[in-house]
Coordinates of C-alpha atoms and ligand atoms in Angstrom, one line a residue:
M977 CA 20.9 18.6 124.3
T978 CA 19.0 15.8 126.1
F979 CA 20.3 13.6 128.8
H980 CA 19.3 10.0 129.5
P981 CA 20.1 7.8 132.4
P982 CA 23.5 6.1 132.1
K983 CA 23.4 2.7 130.4
G984 CA 22.0 0.0 132.7
T985 CA 20.4 2.4 135.1
D986 CA 16.7 3.5 135.3
D987 CA 14.5 6.3 136.2
I988 CA 11.6 4.9 138.2
G989 CA 8.5 7.0 138.8
A990 CA 4.9 6.4 139.5
P991 CA 3.1 4.1 138.8
E992 CA 6.0 1.7 138.8
S993 CA 7.4 3.2 141.9
H994 CA 4.2 2.3 143.7
V995 CA 5.1 -1.4 143.3
W996 CA 8.7 -0.6 144.5
R997 CA 7.2 1.1 147.5
A998 CA 5.0 -1.8 148.3
V999 CA 7.9 -4.3 148.0
L1000 CA 10.3 -2.2 150.1
Q1001 CA 7.7 -1.5 152.8
D1002 CA 7.0 -5.2 153.1
W1003 CA 10.8 -5.8 153.4
E1004 CA 11.0 -3.5 156.4
S1005 CA 8.0 -5.3 158.0
W1006 CA 9.4 -8.8 157.4
A1007 CA 12.9 -8.0 158.5
G1008 CA 11.5 -6.5 161.6
R1009 CA 9.4 -9.5 162.5
Y1010 CA 12.6 -11.6 162.5
G1011 CA 14.4 -9.1 164.6
Y1012 CA 16.7 -7.5 162.0
P1013 CA 17.2 -3.8 162.5
L1014 CA 18.1 -1.5 159.7
V1015 CA 21.9 -1.1 159.1
L1016 CA 23.2 1.7 156.8
T1017 CA 26.7 1.5 155.4
P1018 CA 28.5 3.7 152.8
L1019 CA 27.7 3.3 149.1
F1020 CA 31.4 3.2 148.5
E1021 CA 34.2 1.5 150.3
A1022 CA 38.0 0.9 150.0
T1023 CA 38.5 -1.3 146.9
E1024 CA 40.5 -3.7 148.9
L1025 CA 37.5 -4.6 151.0
F1026 CA 35.8 -6.2 148.1
E1027 CA 39.0 -7.7 146.7
R1028 CA 39.5 -9.5 150.0
G1029 CA 36.0 -10.0 151.0
V1030 CA 34.4 -11.1 147.7
G1031 CA 37.4 -12.6 146.1
G1032 CA 39.8 -11.2 143.5
D1033 CA 39.1 -13.9 140.9
T1034 CA 35.3 -13.6 141.0
E1035 CA 33.5 -12.2 138.1
V1036 CA 32.1 -9.4 140.3
V1037 CA 35.6 -8.2 141.4
S1038 CA 37.6 -8.9 138.3
K1039 CA 35.2 -7.5 135.7
Q1040 CA 32.3 -5.6 137.2
M1041 CA 33.4 -3.1 139.8
Y1042 CA 33.0 0.6 139.5
T1043 CA 36.4 1.6 140.9
F1044 CA 38.0 5.0 140.8
T1045 CA 40.7 7.0 142.5
D1046 CA 39.3 9.8 144.7
K1047 CA 40.9 13.3 145.0
G1048 CA 42.9 12.0 148.0
G1049 CA 44.5 9.3 145.8
R1050 CA 42.6 6.4 147.4
S1051 CA 41.1 3.6 145.4
V1052 CA 37.4 3.3 146.2
T1053 CA 34.7 1.2 144.7
L1054 CA 30.9 1.6 144.5
R1055 CA 29.6 -1.3 146.5
P1056 CA 28.8 -4.3 144.3
E1057 CA 27.1 -6.2 147.1
G1058 CA 26.1 -5.6 150.7
T1059 CA 27.8 -8.2 152.9
A1060 CA 31.4 -7.1 152.9
G1061 CA 30.4 -3.5 154.1
V1062 CA 28.1 -4.8 156.8
V1063 CA 30.7 -7.3 158.1
R1064 CA 33.3 -4.5 158.0
A1065 CA 31.1 -2.2 160.0
Y1066 CA 30.4 -4.9 162.6
L1067 CA 34.1 -5.8 163.0
D1068 CA 35.0 -2.1 163.1
S1069 CA 32.5 -1.4 165.9
G1070 CA 34.3 -3.8 168.2
A1071 CA 31.0 -5.5 169.0
K1072 CA 31.0 -9.2 170.0
G1073 CA 28.3 -11.8 170.1
A1074 CA 25.2 -12.5 167.9
W1075 CA 24.3 -9.5 165.9
K1076 CA 21.6 -8.9 163.3
G1077 CA 21.3 -6.3 160.5
A1078 CA 19.0 -5.7 157.5
Y1079 CA 20.0 -3.5 154.6
S1080 CA 18.2 -2.0 151.6
G1081 CA 19.8 0.0 148.9
P1082 CA 21.5 0.3 145.5
M1083 CA 24.4 -1.8 144.4
F1084 CA 26.6 -1.3 141.3
R1085 CA 28.1 -3.8 138.9
Y1086 CA 29.4 -3.2 135.4
E1087 CA 27.1 -5.8 133.7
R1088 CA 25.9 -6.3 130.2
P1089 CA 22.4 -4.7 130.8
Q1090 CA 19.2 -6.5 130.1
A1091 CA 15.8 -6.9 131.8
G1092 CA 16.5 -7.8 135.4
R1093 CA 20.3 -7.2 135.0
R1094 CA 21.2 -3.6 135.6
R1095 CA 24.3 -1.7 136.4
Q1096 CA 22.6 0.0 139.3
F1097 CA 20.2 -2.3 141.0
W1098 CA 18.6 -2.6 144.4
Q1099 CA 19.2 -5.3 146.9
V1100 CA 17.7 -6.0 150.3
G1101 CA 19.4 -8.4 152.6
V1102 CA 20.2 -9.5 156.1
E1103 CA 23.3 -10.6 157.9
Y1104 CA 23.3 -12.6 161.0
L1105 CA 26.8 -12.4 162.5
D1106 CA 28.8 -14.3 165.1
V1107 CA 26.4 -17.2 165.1
E1108 CA 27.2 -20.8 164.2
G1109 CA 24.1 -22.9 164.8
P1110 CA 22.2 -24.4 161.9
A1111 CA 19.0 -22.8 163.3
A1112 CA 20.5 -19.4 162.3
D1113 CA 20.8 -20.6 158.6
A1114 CA 17.2 -21.9 158.8
E1115 CA 15.9 -18.7 160.2
V1116 CA 17.6 -16.6 157.5
I1117 CA 16.4 -18.9 154.7
E1118 CA 12.9 -18.8 156.2
L1119 CA 12.8 -15.0 156.4
G1120 CA 13.7 -14.7 152.7
Y1121 CA 11.1 -17.3 151.7
R1122 CA 8.3 -15.7 153.8
Y1123 CA 9.1 -12.2 152.4
L1124 CA 9.2 -13.4 148.8
T1125 CA 6.0 -15.2 149.3
A1126 CA 4.4 -12.1 150.8
V1127 CA 5.4 -10.0 147.8
A1128 CA 3.9 -12.5 145.4
V1129 CA 6.9 -13.8 143.6
P1130 CA 5.5 -16.5 141.3
G1131 CA 6.6 -20.2 141.5
L1132 CA 9.0 -19.6 144.3
E1133 CA 11.5 -22.4 144.9
V1134 CA 14.2 -22.7 147.6
V1135 CA 17.4 -24.4 146.4
V1136 CA 20.1 -25.5 149.0
N1137 CA 23.5 -27.0 149.0
S1138 CA 26.5 -27.3 151.3
L1139 CA 29.9 -26.1 150.2
G1140 CA 31.8 -27.6 153.1
D1141 CA 34.6 -25.8 154.9
E1142 CA 38.3 -25.4 155.1
V1143 CA 38.6 -29.0 156.4
C1144 CA 36.7 -30.9 153.7
R1145 CA 36.7 -28.6 150.7
P1146 CA 40.3 -28.8 149.7
A1147 CA 40.1 -32.6 149.1
Y1148 CA 36.9 -32.1 147.2
V1149 CA 38.3 -29.3 145.1
A1150 CA 41.3 -31.5 144.1
L1151 CA 38.9 -34.3 143.2
L1152 CA 36.7 -31.9 141.1
R1153 CA 39.8 -30.5 139.4
R1154 CA 40.9 -34.0 138.3
Y1155 CA 37.4 -34.7 137.0
L1156 CA 37.4 -31.3 135.1
E1157 CA 40.8 -32.0 133.6
E1158 CA 39.3 -35.1 132.0
K1159 CA 36.5 -33.1 130.6
R1160 CA 38.8 -30.4 129.2
P1161 CA 37.9 -30.9 125.5
E1162 CA 34.2 -30.4 126.2
L1163 CA 34.4 -27.3 128.4
C1164 CA 33.9 -23.6 127.3
D1165 CA 36.7 -21.1 127.5
D1166 CA 35.5 -19.5 130.7
S1167 CA 35.3 -22.8 132.4
L1168 CA 38.8 -23.8 131.2
S1169 CA 40.2 -20.6 132.8
L1170 CA 38.5 -21.5 136.1
I1171 CA 39.9 -25.0 136.5
D1172 CA 43.0 -23.8 138.2
L1173 CA 41.6 -20.6 139.7
N1174 CA 38.3 -21.7 141.2
P1175 CA 37.0 -25.0 139.9
L1176 CA 33.9 -24.9 142.0
R1177 CA 32.6 -22.1 139.8
V1178 CA 32.8 -24.3 136.7
L1179 CA 29.8 -26.1 138.2
D1180 CA 27.9 -22.8 137.9
C1181 CA 28.4 -22.6 134.1
K1182 CA 25.1 -22.9 132.2
V1183 CA 27.0 -23.7 129.0
C1184 CA 28.9 -26.6 130.4
A1185 CA 26.1 -28.0 132.5
P1186 CA 25.1 -30.8 130.1
V1187 CA 28.7 -32.3 130.2
L1188 CA 29.0 -32.1 134.0
T1189 CA 26.0 -34.2 135.0
D1190 CA 28.3 -36.8 136.6
A1191 CA 30.5 -34.4 138.4
P1192 CA 31.4 -35.3 142.0
A1193 CA 29.1 -33.5 144.5
M1194 CA 30.4 -31.5 147.4
S1195 CA 27.5 -32.7 149.6
E1196 CA 28.8 -36.3 149.3
H1197 CA 32.3 -35.3 150.5
L1198 CA 31.6 -33.3 153.6
C1199 CA 33.5 -33.8 156.8
D1200 CA 31.4 -35.0 159.8
P1201 CA 30.8 -31.5 161.3
C1202 CA 29.7 -30.1 157.9
A1203 CA 27.5 -33.1 157.1
G1204 CA 25.9 -32.7 160.6
H1205 CA 25.4 -29.0 160.0
Y1206 CA 23.8 -29.5 156.6
L1207 CA 21.5 -32.3 157.9
A1208 CA 20.4 -30.0 160.8
V1209 CA 19.7 -27.1 158.4
K1210 CA 17.5 -29.3 156.3
E1211 CA 15.6 -30.7 159.4
S1212 CA 15.1 -27.1 160.7
L1213 CA 13.7 -26.0 157.3
R1214 CA 11.2 -28.9 157.4
S1215 CA 10.2 -28.0 160.9
V1216 CA 9.0 -24.6 159.7
D1217 CA 7.4 -26.0 156.5
I1218 CA 9.9 -24.7 154.0
A1219 CA 10.0 -27.0 151.0
F1220 CA 13.4 -27.0 149.3
R1221 CA 15.3 -28.7 146.5
E1222 CA 18.9 -29.8 146.9
D1223 CA 21.2 -29.0 144.0
A1224 CA 24.8 -30.1 144.2
R1225 CA 25.7 -27.6 141.5
L1226 CA 24.6 -24.6 143.4
V1227 CA 27.9 -22.8 144.3
R1228 CA 27.1 -19.1 144.1
G1229 CA 29.4 -16.6 142.5
L1230 CA 31.1 -15.1 145.6
D1231 CA 34.1 -16.8 147.1
Y1232 CA 33.4 -16.4 150.8
Y1233 CA 30.7 -19.0 151.3
T1234 CA 31.2 -22.0 153.5
R1235 CA 28.8 -24.8 154.4
T1236 CA 25.2 -23.6 153.5
A1237 CA 24.5 -22.0 150.2
F1238 CA 21.0 -21.3 149.0
E1239 CA 19.1 -19.5 146.3
Y1240 CA 15.5 -18.4 145.7
V1241 CA 14.3 -19.1 142.2
A1242 CA 11.1 -17.6 140.7
T1243 CA 10.2 -20.4 138.3
G1244 CA 7.6 -18.0 136.8
L1245 CA 10.4 -15.8 135.4
A1246 CA 12.6 -16.3 132.3
A1247 CA 15.7 -18.3 133.1
A1248 CA 18.1 -15.4 132.7
Q1249 CA 16.5 -13.5 135.5
N1250 CA 14.8 -16.1 137.6
A1251 CA 17.4 -16.1 140.5
V1252 CA 15.7 -13.5 142.7
G1253 CA 18.2 -13.9 145.5
G1254 CA 20.6 -16.1 147.4
G1255 CA 23.0 -16.3 150.2
G1256 CA 24.8 -18.6 152.5
R1257 CA 27.1 -19.0 155.4
Y1258 CA 30.4 -17.2 155.3
D1259 CA 32.4 -18.4 158.3
G1260 CA 35.7 -17.4 156.6
L1261 CA 34.8 -13.9 155.5
A1262 CA 35.8 -11.9 158.6
E1263 CA 39.3 -13.5 158.7
A1264 CA 39.7 -12.8 155.0
L1265 CA 39.1 -9.1 155.9
G1266 CA 41.9 -9.3 158.5
G1267 CA 39.5 -9.7 161.5
R1268 CA 39.0 -12.4 164.0
R1269 CA 37.2 -15.7 163.1
M1270 CA 33.6 -14.7 163.0
P1271 CA 30.9 -17.0 161.5
G1272 CA 27.9 -15.5 159.8
V1273 CA 25.0 -16.2 157.5
G1274 CA 22.9 -13.9 155.2
F1275 CA 21.3 -13.3 151.9
A1276 CA 20.6 -10.7 149.3
L1277 CA 17.5 -10.4 147.2
G1278 CA 17.2 -8.4 144.0
I1279 CA 14.4 -5.9 144.2
D1280 CA 14.5 -5.1 140.4
R1281 CA 13.7 -8.8 139.7
I1282 CA 11.1 -9.0 142.5
V1283 CA 9.3 -6.0 141.0
L1284 CA 9.4 -7.5 137.6
S1285 CA 7.7 -10.7 138.8
S1286 CA 5.5 -9.5 141.6
S1287 CA 1.8 -9.3 141.3
L1288 CA 1.5 -7.2 144.4
E1289 CA -1.1 -4.4 144.5
P1290 CA 0.7 -1.1 144.0
I1291 CA 0.5 1.3 147.0
S1292 CA -0.8 4.7 145.8
D1293 CA 0.8 7.9 147.0
V1294 CA -2.5 9.5 147.5
D1295 CA -5.3 8.4 149.9
V1296 CA -7.6 11.3 149.1
Y1297 CA -8.0 13.6 146.1
V1298 CA -9.7 16.9 146.6
V1299 CA -11.9 18.1 143.8
S1300 CA -12.9 21.7 143.9
E1301 CA -16.2 22.9 142.4
G1302 CA -15.2 26.4 143.8
T1303 CA -11.8 28.0 143.7
T1304 CA -8.3 26.5 143.8
I1305 CA -7.8 28.1 147.2
D1306 CA -10.7 26.1 148.5
A1307 CA -9.0 22.9 147.3
L1308 CA -5.6 24.0 148.9
R1309 CA -7.3 24.8 152.2
T1310 CA -9.2 21.5 152.2
A1311 CA -6.1 19.4 151.3
S1312 CA -4.0 21.2 153.9
E1313 CA -6.6 20.4 156.6
L1314 CA -6.6 16.7 155.6
R1315 CA -2.8 16.5 155.4
R1316 CA -2.5 17.9 158.9
E1317 CA -4.9 15.2 160.1
G1318 CA -2.4 12.6 158.7
L1319 CA -4.0 11.8 155.3
R1320 CA -2.1 11.7 152.1
A1321 CA -4.1 14.2 150.1
D1322 CA -3.6 15.9 146.7
F1323 CA -5.4 18.5 144.6
D1324 CA -5.1 20.3 141.3
T1325 CA -3.1 23.6 141.6
E1326 CA -3.9 24.7 138.0
G1327 CA -7.6 25.6 138.2
R1328 CA -8.6 22.9 135.7
S1329 CA -12.2 21.9 135.1
V1330 CA -14.0 19.5 137.5
S1331 CA -14.0 16.7 134.9
A1332 CA -10.2 17.1 134.4
Q1333 CA -9.8 16.9 138.2
F1334 CA -11.8 13.7 138.3
R1335 CA -9.6 12.3 135.5
T1336 CA -6.5 13.1 137.6
L1337 CA -8.0 11.4 140.6
S1338 CA -8.5 8.1 138.8
R1339 CA -5.0 8.3 137.4
V1340 CA -3.3 8.7 140.8
G1341 CA -5.4 5.9 142.2
A1342 CA -6.8 7.8 145.3
R1343 CA -9.5 5.7 147.0
G1344 CA -11.1 8.7 148.8
V1345 CA -12.6 11.9 147.3
V1346 CA -13.4 15.1 148.9
V1347 CA -15.5 17.6 146.9
T1348 CA -15.4 21.2 148.1
R1349 CA -17.6 24.0 147.1
G1350 CA -16.0 26.6 149.2
G1351 CA -18.3 26.4 152.2
D1352 CA -17.6 24.7 155.6
E1353 CA -19.2 21.5 154.4
V1354 CA -17.6 19.0 152.0
E1355 CA -18.8 15.9 150.3
V1356 CA -16.7 12.8 151.1
R1357 CA -16.8 9.7 148.9
I1358 CA -15.2 6.2 149.1
A1359 CA -16.4 3.5 146.7
D1360 CA -20.3 3.7 146.8
E1361 CA -20.5 5.6 150.1
R1362 CA -20.9 9.4 150.1
E1363 CA -21.9 11.9 152.7
T1364 CA -21.9 15.6 153.2
L1365 CA -20.1 16.7 156.4
P1366 CA -18.3 19.6 158.0
L1367 CA -14.7 19.7 156.8
S1368 CA -13.5 19.1 160.4
K1369 CA -15.2 15.7 160.4
A1370 CA -14.1 14.6 157.0
S1371 CA -10.7 13.1 157.9
E1372 CA -12.3 10.9 160.7
W1373 CA -14.9 9.6 158.2
L1374 CA -12.3 8.9 155.6
K1375 CA -9.8 7.2 158.0
G1376 CA -12.4 4.8 159.2
R1377 CA -13.0 3.6 155.6
L1378 CA -9.6 3.7 153.9
Ligands
AMP2555 P1 24.3 -11.8 144.2 O1 24.7 -10.7 145.1 O2 25.1 -11.9 143.0 O3 24.3 -13.1 145.0 O4 22.8 -11.5 143.8 C1 21.7 -11.6 144.6 C2 20.5 -11.2 143.8 O5 20.7 -9.8 143.5 C3 20.3 -11.9 142.5 O6 19.6 -13.1 142.7 C4 19.5 -10.9 141.7 O7 18.1 -10.9 142.1 C5 20.1 -9.6 142.2 N1 21.1 -9.1 141.3 C6 22.4 -9.4 141.2 N2 23.0 -8.7 140.2 C7 22.0 -7.9 139.6 C8 22.0 -7.0 138.5 N3 23.1 -6.7 137.8 N4 20.8 -6.4 138.2 C9 19.7 -6.7 138.9 N5 19.7 -7.6 139.9 C10 20.8 -8.2 140.3

């Protein structure tokens, strides 16, 4: 009997995992530069957290959650996204005032799997909580942009919109609903079912897009404070040289967004998977969870899609490969010495021929080579340079060149 990974999940090993590692290491570095420390929350939460925090009528909650009853009779759900858990954790901690957190980890959605659309997928993201100013939105958007640029996502485009708030959105939604009622005969079944439930999401429908070109735009019906906020976000983005495109149809799938909504699109990828990430402001989320009013802004980026599109150099697991022209014990001893000096070293445990060892070294992508013949001296090589040295000096020589 053979087992395979469950549908929509993947086993990821080297060399593909080298790209994953490069992309995830860059994430830590960029989140750190913007002052976002790592936050770890559970992979599963009470189902109600997502029902209330993401919205019961969203696609994610109504169709895609991995929900089960645990042995204690509680309904729990594998997290389909990161924001609800992080906001819950912050509210739970009793903290107050501006707070930043960055996460990185797997999310679970029961999707129809295809390339870039998995049932278990990896998101990185940030949440900037208890902050209201438009500079916070701009900082968050900039961080995502700089990171995606650093990991070489091709043809990156930032798309922004404003979704208004509880003051101006209801009147706009009523206007949109009237408009959609008139378009009824031309809309797809999914859109028809959304007219009453959540008409904003009809704007997101790819099938209906051609008949909705003259739909009223939220950005033209904002109340003064929302309009001012949106203007300031755009000015702030320009001040840090982030080019963006405005799209009145950008609404995002999750219910909790207010004011700023944004998406990062990799125009170099096929349309089905070119949304590499997105986010927005969610000033109403904490209240929806039963907490106090607490504004916040954040984004999530899909690592699976970033890896698919990235042309980043993979990071090898191995700095130095030890080739033994003597015994396997010589290689073990040499590798051990290099590892204790902080180098990532590997060698062949199986006593294979020297040429087989060289083949392995090129497969693992080690830049440095140490050839041992059993004596105290070894030969070190990197690119065209080579030298014979005592083993005790080898790591210093290699570190200076790696
Ligand atoms: P969302 O949480 O739906 O706003 O998604 C944010 C990003 O996560 C998307 O732009 C994708 O890059 C990624 N993503 C969402 N769902 C999936 C999935 N099922 N498989 C792979 N990546 C996904």
